[in-house]
Amino acid sequence: MAKAIQKIAMNPSENIPYDKLVLSQKNVRRVKDGVSIEQLAEDIGRRMLLQSLNVRPVLGEDGEETGTFEVPAGGRRYLALGILIKQKRLAKNEPIPCIVNRSTATSAEEDSLAENFHREDLHPLDQFRAFKILSDQGLDHEEIAARFFVSSATVKQRLRLASVSPRLLDLYEKDEIRLEQIMAFSISDDHARQAQVWERINNNQHMQEPYYIRRLLTETTVRADDRRAVYVGAEAYDAAGGVILRDLFELDSGGWFQDAALLEQLVFDRLKVDAEAIRADGWKWVEAAISFPYGHTSGMRRVYAEPAELSTEEIARYDTVKAEYDALDAKYAEMEDADQEIEDKLDQLGAELDAFSDRPQVYDPAQKTIAGAFVTLGANGQLQIEAGFVRPEDEPRVETGDDDEEADGGDRDPSQADDVGANRTVVNGQSLNGASDTTEEPEDEGIKPLPERLVFDLTAQKTLALRNALASDVDVAFVMVLHALVLQVFYRFAKDSCLEINMVSNSFGQVQGLAETPWAKEIADRHEAWDRDMPDSDKLWEFLLGLDEASRKALFAHCASLSLNAVVEPWNKRPGALAHADALAATLGFDMVEAGWSPTVDNYLGRVTKARIVQAVREARGGDSAQLIDHMKKDLMAREAARLLEGSNWLPEPLRLDGGEAAADTAKTVTDDVADATLDDDAAELPAFLAGDADPLSDEPGTAVGEDTDHLQAAE
């Protein structure tokens, strides 16, 4: 006969007055965690009690119930109800829903443990979706935050997570994707784009890191701290219909401007307006662009602004203030004790004198009519104006008297035009061209110009004699060469030097980002400082003679340096010149590391093959460090290589001097044991996800599927 299954009898539910309840000391919860008692009280006061208290009757010495009940499970709710009673929001004898457990099969401690142990918090996804439902029901962020005692930012984060593609949320629900990855995907509201990124990374665990997901989702956007975004401004971009992506979980420096094309158009539109405003100030032309290549002003002369002239009243005021300042300063110097009143007066007078010295710089209106300005954006997004550049075609024409000659004989053949007095005789008031050197002319009819050949012969003798004299005076020879160089560097088209020295200065404008290097900026600042001091070309010789020796040498070094060219060009082999450049560097004690160069993703590692990246790390840090990255994809490998090479003083072959090759060869032969002993511990440590053995998609360790090693070698 089958045994009957015993039926379960549920504990009865009773409404027990609050003043008949006492907190049990058998409650296992001792550590405060989660929502505070005060917050719980506020929640109960608004929505009433959602869960009954679990109580047991208090027995007397005779084993009979005393009418009082202890609360072993639900102590926090009991204390929250007590707060409401103290606030007069609840009566002392208010009936409280309770589950009464009179069973002796379990203890009060077990009841308390079971209630908390078997309770499971909401899955985060359920919380995200619940917040979304409340938002759809009409509750705003602040109201949801107030009801659940979280910050408004937390609510926004939960709602943003709930807006991620349902496909990705389903993967998160199945634990196939991490919460940190969902946070990264929440940057974009484009579900299709999210799906594309997931398809791209889901088969490679090294590409599934949150930072990489963010990078892929924002690779077609523009960061808010980009100079274009700063120049236009978020408000103008938003007003034009642009969307700004924000990361609610990481510092994003203002987010990302999603529509790069719209941003570019807004930049050009504003640049056009700003350029027109600058041109209206009297410039002949204005060119505006986001950036110009290095050397874009090559071949142009530059004029500079000068301090505005002082009026008669300002000069008089300056003299008065200067005299008062000098007198007061002399008086104060003789005083033994400090006087705050005099010091304040001196500061006031000094500030007024400084204002005279710092008066606005103005351009000559006549110079503006032939000069122009370049307008571009600085790295901080502010408008930068380079003004005062004169194009060669806008240079004032030098009057040669040709107009008068054309007026006298406009039909003359230009090939028969006279040089100044050459082959020209005057007979009876008429000019005859092409007369022979041997033609006899009456002495009383005037002195005939010297023959061209004779002039050539004489001046050749003068030239040799002058060369000989110049060779004996080193100081003057130095100034002569300096004069020729300065004419070509600062005046370009002036032909006022008798030295036949030609200087070539390549600007290398095709190299992206060259203008932003510290070397280019330093050269530009030095050049502008000298350019400001340059006189007119016809006064340059006196100017150079008037310089002190140190200034002349500094100017000479600057001009000479601009002609240096150590660029390796496949179509222009110059082994001797390149060897000379290395010799010069050795003489100067020059080294690219000391100059501030270090390998980065942009300047080297991102532009070479994986084999080259691994080779660089092996040379600089040894074989163990190279093994840490040889299984990575190229973009991740380049970033980690940049970190490993930081502070290593490693240089690629084109930047090494004599001896650098030998050092590189020696570094290649470092054994793993030696590398372990010399490896920089901080540089060698990699995140756990980067230190795996091999790519799970690889057929062999360190080689990605489909990657042709032979092809890599051939490419090198």
PDB file of N, CA and C in Angstrom, residues 1-48:
ATOM      1  N   MET A   1       0.851  -1.186   0.000  1.00  0.00           N
ATOM      2  CA  MET A   1       0.000   0.000   0.000  1.00  0.00           C
ATOM      3  C   MET A   1       0.891   1.242   0.000  1.00  0.00           C
ATOM      4  N   ALA A   2       0.662   2.163  -0.945  1.00  0.00           N
ATOM      5  CA  ALA A   2       1.493   3.372  -1.050  1.00  0.00           C
ATOM      6  C   ALA A   2       1.281   4.283   0.139  1.00  0.00           C
ATOM      7  N   LYS A   3       2.395   4.852   0.593  1.00  0.00           N
ATOM      8  CA  LYS A   3       2.345   5.753   1.741  1.00  0.00           C
ATOM      9  C   LYS A   3       1.841   7.126   1.289  1.00  0.00           C
ATOM     10  N   ALA A   4       0.932   7.667   2.015  1.00  0.00           N
ATOM     11  CA  ALA A   4       0.350   8.962   1.657  1.00  0.00           C
ATOM     12  C   ALA A   4       1.376  10.077   1.826  1.00  0.00           C
ATOM     13  N   ILE A   5       1.383  11.004   0.876  1.00  0.00           N
ATOM     14  CA  ILE A   5       2.297  12.146   0.938  1.00  0.00           C
ATOM     15  C   ILE A   5       1.734  13.172   1.908  1.00  0.00           C
ATOM     16  N   GLN A   6       2.543  13.553   2.891  1.00  0.00           N
ATOM     17  CA  GLN A   6       2.077  14.497   3.906  1.00  0.00           C
ATOM     18  C   GLN A   6       1.889  15.874   3.284  1.00  0.00           C
ATOM     19  N   LYS A   7       0.784  16.518   3.536  1.00  0.00           N
ATOM     20  CA  LYS A   7       0.505  17.846   3.016  1.00  0.00           C
ATOM     21  C   LYS A   7       1.280  18.901   3.809  1.00  0.00           C
ATOM     22  N   ILE A   8       1.667  19.965   3.105  1.00  0.00           N
ATOM     23  CA  ILE A   8       2.404  21.056   3.743  1.00  0.00           C
ATOM     24  C   ILE A   8       1.401  22.040   4.327  1.00  0.00           C
ATOM     25  N   ALA A   9       1.591  22.374   5.583  1.00  0.00           N
ATOM     26  CA  ALA A   9       0.724  23.346   6.251  1.00  0.00           C
ATOM     27  C   ALA A   9       1.469  24.662   6.375  1.00  0.00           C
ATOM     28  N   MET A  10       0.987  25.700   5.732  1.00  0.00           N
ATOM     29  CA  MET A  10       1.649  27.002   5.756  1.00  0.00           C
ATOM     30  C   MET A  10       1.445  27.664   7.108  1.00  0.00           C
ATOM     31  N   ASN A  11       2.433  28.440   7.498  1.00  0.00           N
ATOM     32  CA  ASN A  11       2.311  29.189   8.749  1.00  0.00           C
ATOM     33  C   ASN A  11       1.219  30.243   8.601  1.00  0.00           C
ATOM     34  N   PRO A  12       0.461  30.456   9.652  1.00  0.00           N
ATOM     35  CA  PRO A  12      -0.666  31.400   9.552  1.00  0.00           C
ATOM     36  C   PRO A  12      -0.181  32.842   9.484  1.00  0.00           C
ATOM     37  N   SER A  13      -0.971  33.699   8.858  1.00  0.00           N
ATOM     38  CA  SER A  13      -0.690  35.132   8.777  1.00  0.00           C
ATOM     39  C   SER A  13      -1.607  35.847   9.749  1.00  0.00           C
ATOM     40  N   GLU A  14      -1.036  36.706  10.572  1.00  0.00           N
ATOM     41  CA  GLU A  14      -1.818  37.440  11.560  1.00  0.00           C
ATOM     42  C   GLU A  14      -1.407  38.906  11.541  1.00  0.00           C
ATOM     43  N   ASN A  15      -2.331  39.769  11.897  1.00  0.00           N
ATOM     44  CA  ASN A  15      -2.046  41.191  12.084  1.00  0.00           C
ATOM     45  C   ASN A  15      -1.788  41.407  13.574  1.00  0.00           C
ATOM     46  N   ILE A  16      -0.574  41.713  13.909  1.00  0.00           N
ATOM     47  CA  ILE A  16      -0.175  41.844  15.311  1.00  0.00           C
ATOM     48  C   ILE A  16       0.178  43.301  15.563  1.00  0.00           C
ATOM     49  N   PRO A  17      -0.356  43.909  16.634  1.00  0.00           N
ATOM     50  CA  PRO A  17      -0.011  45.304  16.950  1.00  0.00           C
ATOM     51  C   PRO A  17       1.499  45.468  17.097  1.00  0.00           C
ATOM     52  N   TYR A  18       2.002  46.605  16.640  1.00  0.00           N
ATOM     53  CA  TYR A  18       3.443  46.835  16.642  1.00  0.00           C
ATOM     54  C   TYR A  18       4.007  46.781  18.049  1.00  0.00           C
ATOM     55  N   ASP A  19       3.207  47.274  19.045  1.00  0.00           N
ATOM     56  CA  ASP A  19       3.738  47.303  20.404  1.00  0.00           C
ATOM     57  C   ASP A  19       3.794  45.914  21.037  1.00  0.00           C
ATOM     58  N   LYS A  20       3.334  44.887  20.318  1.00  0.00           N
ATOM     59  CA  LYS A  20       3.449  43.515  20.805  1.00  0.00           C
ATOM     60  C   LYS A  20       4.641  42.791  20.149  1.00  0.00           C
ATOM     61  N   LEU A  21       5.412  43.534  19.355  1.00  0.00           N
ATOM     62  CA  LEU A  21       6.559  42.947  18.654  1.00  0.00           C
ATOM     63  C   LEU A  21       7.853  43.441  19.287  1.00  0.00           C
ATOM     64  N   VAL A  22       8.838  42.548  19.337  1.00  0.00           N
ATOM     65  CA  VAL A  22      10.170  42.912  19.822  1.00  0.00           C
ATOM     66  C   VAL A  22      11.201  42.342  18.849  1.00  0.00           C
ATOM     67  N   LEU A  23      12.339  43.044  18.720  1.00  0.00           N
ATOM     68  CA  LEU A  23      13.402  42.601  17.819  1.00  0.00           C
ATOM     69  C   LEU A  23      14.147  41.433  18.446  1.00  0.00           C
ATOM     70  N   SER A  24      14.255  40.350  17.713  1.00  0.00           N
ATOM     71  CA  SER A  24      14.928  39.164  18.218  1.00  0.00           C
ATOM     72  C   SER A  24      16.439  39.328  18.122  1.00  0.00           C
ATOM     73  N   GLN A  25      17.129  38.866  19.151  1.00  0.00           N
ATOM     74  CA  GLN A  25      18.585  38.878  19.128  1.00  0.00           C
ATOM     75  C   GLN A  25      19.152  37.688  18.366  1.00  0.00           C
ATOM     76  N   LYS A  26      18.247  36.869  17.815  1.00  0.00           N
ATOM     77  CA  LYS A  26      18.664  35.691  17.066  1.00  0.00           C
ATOM     78  C   LYS A  26      18.729  35.960  15.555  1.00  0.00           C
ATOM     79  N   ASN A  27      18.527  37.222  15.175  1.00  0.00           N
ATOM     80  CA  ASN A  27      18.638  37.603  13.758  1.00  0.00           C
ATOM     81  C   ASN A  27      20.102  37.506  13.337  1.00  0.00           C
ATOM     82  N   VAL A  28      20.364  36.784  12.256  1.00  0.00           N
ATOM     83  CA  VAL A  28      21.754  36.555  11.849  1.00  0.00           C
ATOM     84  C   VAL A  28      22.359  37.753  11.129  1.00  0.00           C
ATOM     85  N   ARG A  29      21.540  38.711  10.701  1.00  0.00           N
ATOM     86  CA  ARG A  29      22.086  39.881  10.000  1.00  0.00           C
ATOM     87  C   ARG A  29      22.721  40.816  11.026  1.00  0.00           C
ATOM     88  N   ARG A  30      24.007  41.024  10.901  1.00  0.00           N
ATOM     89  CA  ARG A  30      24.724  41.898  11.820  1.00  0.00           C
ATOM     90  C   ARG A  30      25.391  43.082  11.104  1.00  0.00           C
ATOM     91  N   VAL A  31      25.685  42.898   9.824  1.00  0.00           N
ATOM     92  CA  VAL A  31      26.407  43.916   9.066  1.00  0.00           C
ATOM     93  C   VAL A  31      25.423  44.741   8.253  1.00  0.00           C
ATOM     94  N   LYS A  32      25.540  46.056   8.388  1.00  0.00           N
ATOM     95  CA  LYS A  32      24.670  46.945   7.621  1.00  0.00           C
ATOM     96  C   LYS A  32      25.068  46.905   6.154  1.00  0.00           C
ATOM     97  N   ASP A  33      24.115  46.684   5.264  1.00  0.00           N
ATOM     98  CA  ASP A  33      24.421  46.574   3.842  1.00  0.00           C
ATOM     99  C   ASP A  33      23.217  47.029   3.040  1.00  0.00           C
ATOM    100  N   GLY A  34      23.474  47.662   1.920  1.00  0.00           N
ATOM    101  CA  GLY A  34      22.391  48.047   1.026  1.00  0.00           C
ATOM    102  C   GLY A  34      21.666  49.292   1.497  1.00  0.00           C
ATOM    103  N   VAL A  35      20.366  49.326   1.256  1.00  0.00           N
ATOM    104  CA  VAL A  35      19.536  50.486   1.573  1.00  0.00           C
ATOM    105  C   VAL A  35      19.507  50.697   3.076  1.00  0.00           C
ATOM    106  N   SER A  36      19.641  51.942   3.527  1.00  0.00           N
ATOM    107  CA  SER A  36      19.636  52.236   4.953  1.00  0.00           C
ATOM    108  C   SER A  36      18.239  52.081   5.535  1.00  0.00           C
ATOM    109  N   ILE A  37      18.168  51.985   6.885  1.00  0.00           N
ATOM    110  CA  ILE A  37      16.872  51.842   7.568  1.00  0.00           C
ATOM    111  C   ILE A  37      15.999  53.060   7.293  1.00  0.00           C
ATOM    112  N   GLU A  38      16.616  54.253   7.269  1.00  0.00           N
ATOM    113  CA  GLU A  38      15.844  55.465   7.015  1.00  0.00           C
ATOM    114  C   GLU A  38      15.236  55.461   5.615  1.00  0.00           C
ATOM    115  N   GLN A  39      16.019  55.020   4.637  1.00  0.00           N
ATOM    116  CA  GLN A  39      15.490  54.946   3.274  1.00  0.00           C
ATOM    117  C   GLN A  39      14.389  53.908   3.168  1.00  0.00           C
ATOM    118  N   LEU A  40      14.566  52.789   3.865  1.00  0.00           N
ATOM    119  CA  LEU A  40      13.540  51.756   3.859  1.00  0.00           C
ATOM    120  C   LEU A  40      12.256  52.271   4.487  1.00  0.00           C
ATOM    121  N   ALA A  41      12.399  53.066   5.546  1.00  0.00           N
ATOM    122  CA  ALA A  41      11.211  53.647   6.186  1.00  0.00           C
ATOM    123  C   ALA A  41      10.462  54.558   5.222  1.00  0.00           C
ATOM    124  N   GLU A  42      11.214  55.365   4.470  1.00  0.00           N
ATOM    125  CA  GLU A  42      10.567  56.244   3.499  1.00  0.00           C
ATOM    126  C   GLU A  42       9.840  55.438   2.436  1.00  0.00           C
ATOM    127  N   ASP A  43      10.426  54.339   2.010  1.00  0.00           N
ATOM    128  CA  ASP A  43       9.791  53.509   0.994  1.00  0.00           C
ATOM    129  C   ASP A  43       8.524  52.858   1.530  1.00  0.00           C
ATOM    130  N   ILE A  44       8.578  52.351   2.795  1.00  0.00           N
ATOM    131  CA  ILE A  44       7.373  51.742   3.400  1.00  0.00           C
ATOM    132  C   ILE A  44       6.295  52.797   3.585  1.00  0.00           C
ATOM    133  N   GLY A  45       6.702  54.004   3.973  1.00  0.00           N
ATOM    134  CA  GLY A  45       5.721  55.075   4.150  1.00  0.00           C
ATOM    135  C   GLY A  45       5.030  55.446   2.857  1.00  0.00           C
ATOM    136  N   ARG A  46       5.664  55.269   1.729  1.00  0.00           N
ATOM    137  CA  ARG A  46       5.055  55.635   0.449  1.00  0.00           C
ATOM    138  C   ARG A  46       4.240  54.512  -0.166  1.00  0.00           C
ATOM    139  N   ARG A  47       4.742  53.268  -0.118  1.00  0.00           N
ATOM    140  CA  ARG A  47       4.062  52.165  -0.793  1.00  0.00           C
ATOM    141  C   ARG A  47       3.529  51.107   0.170  1.00  0.00           C
ATOM    142  N   MET A  48       3.649  51.351   1.472  1.00  0.00           N
ATOM    143  CA  MET A  48       3.224  50.415   2.518  1.00  0.00           C
ATOM    144  C   MET A  48       4.142  49.176   2.534  1.00  0.00           C
TER     145      MET A  48
END
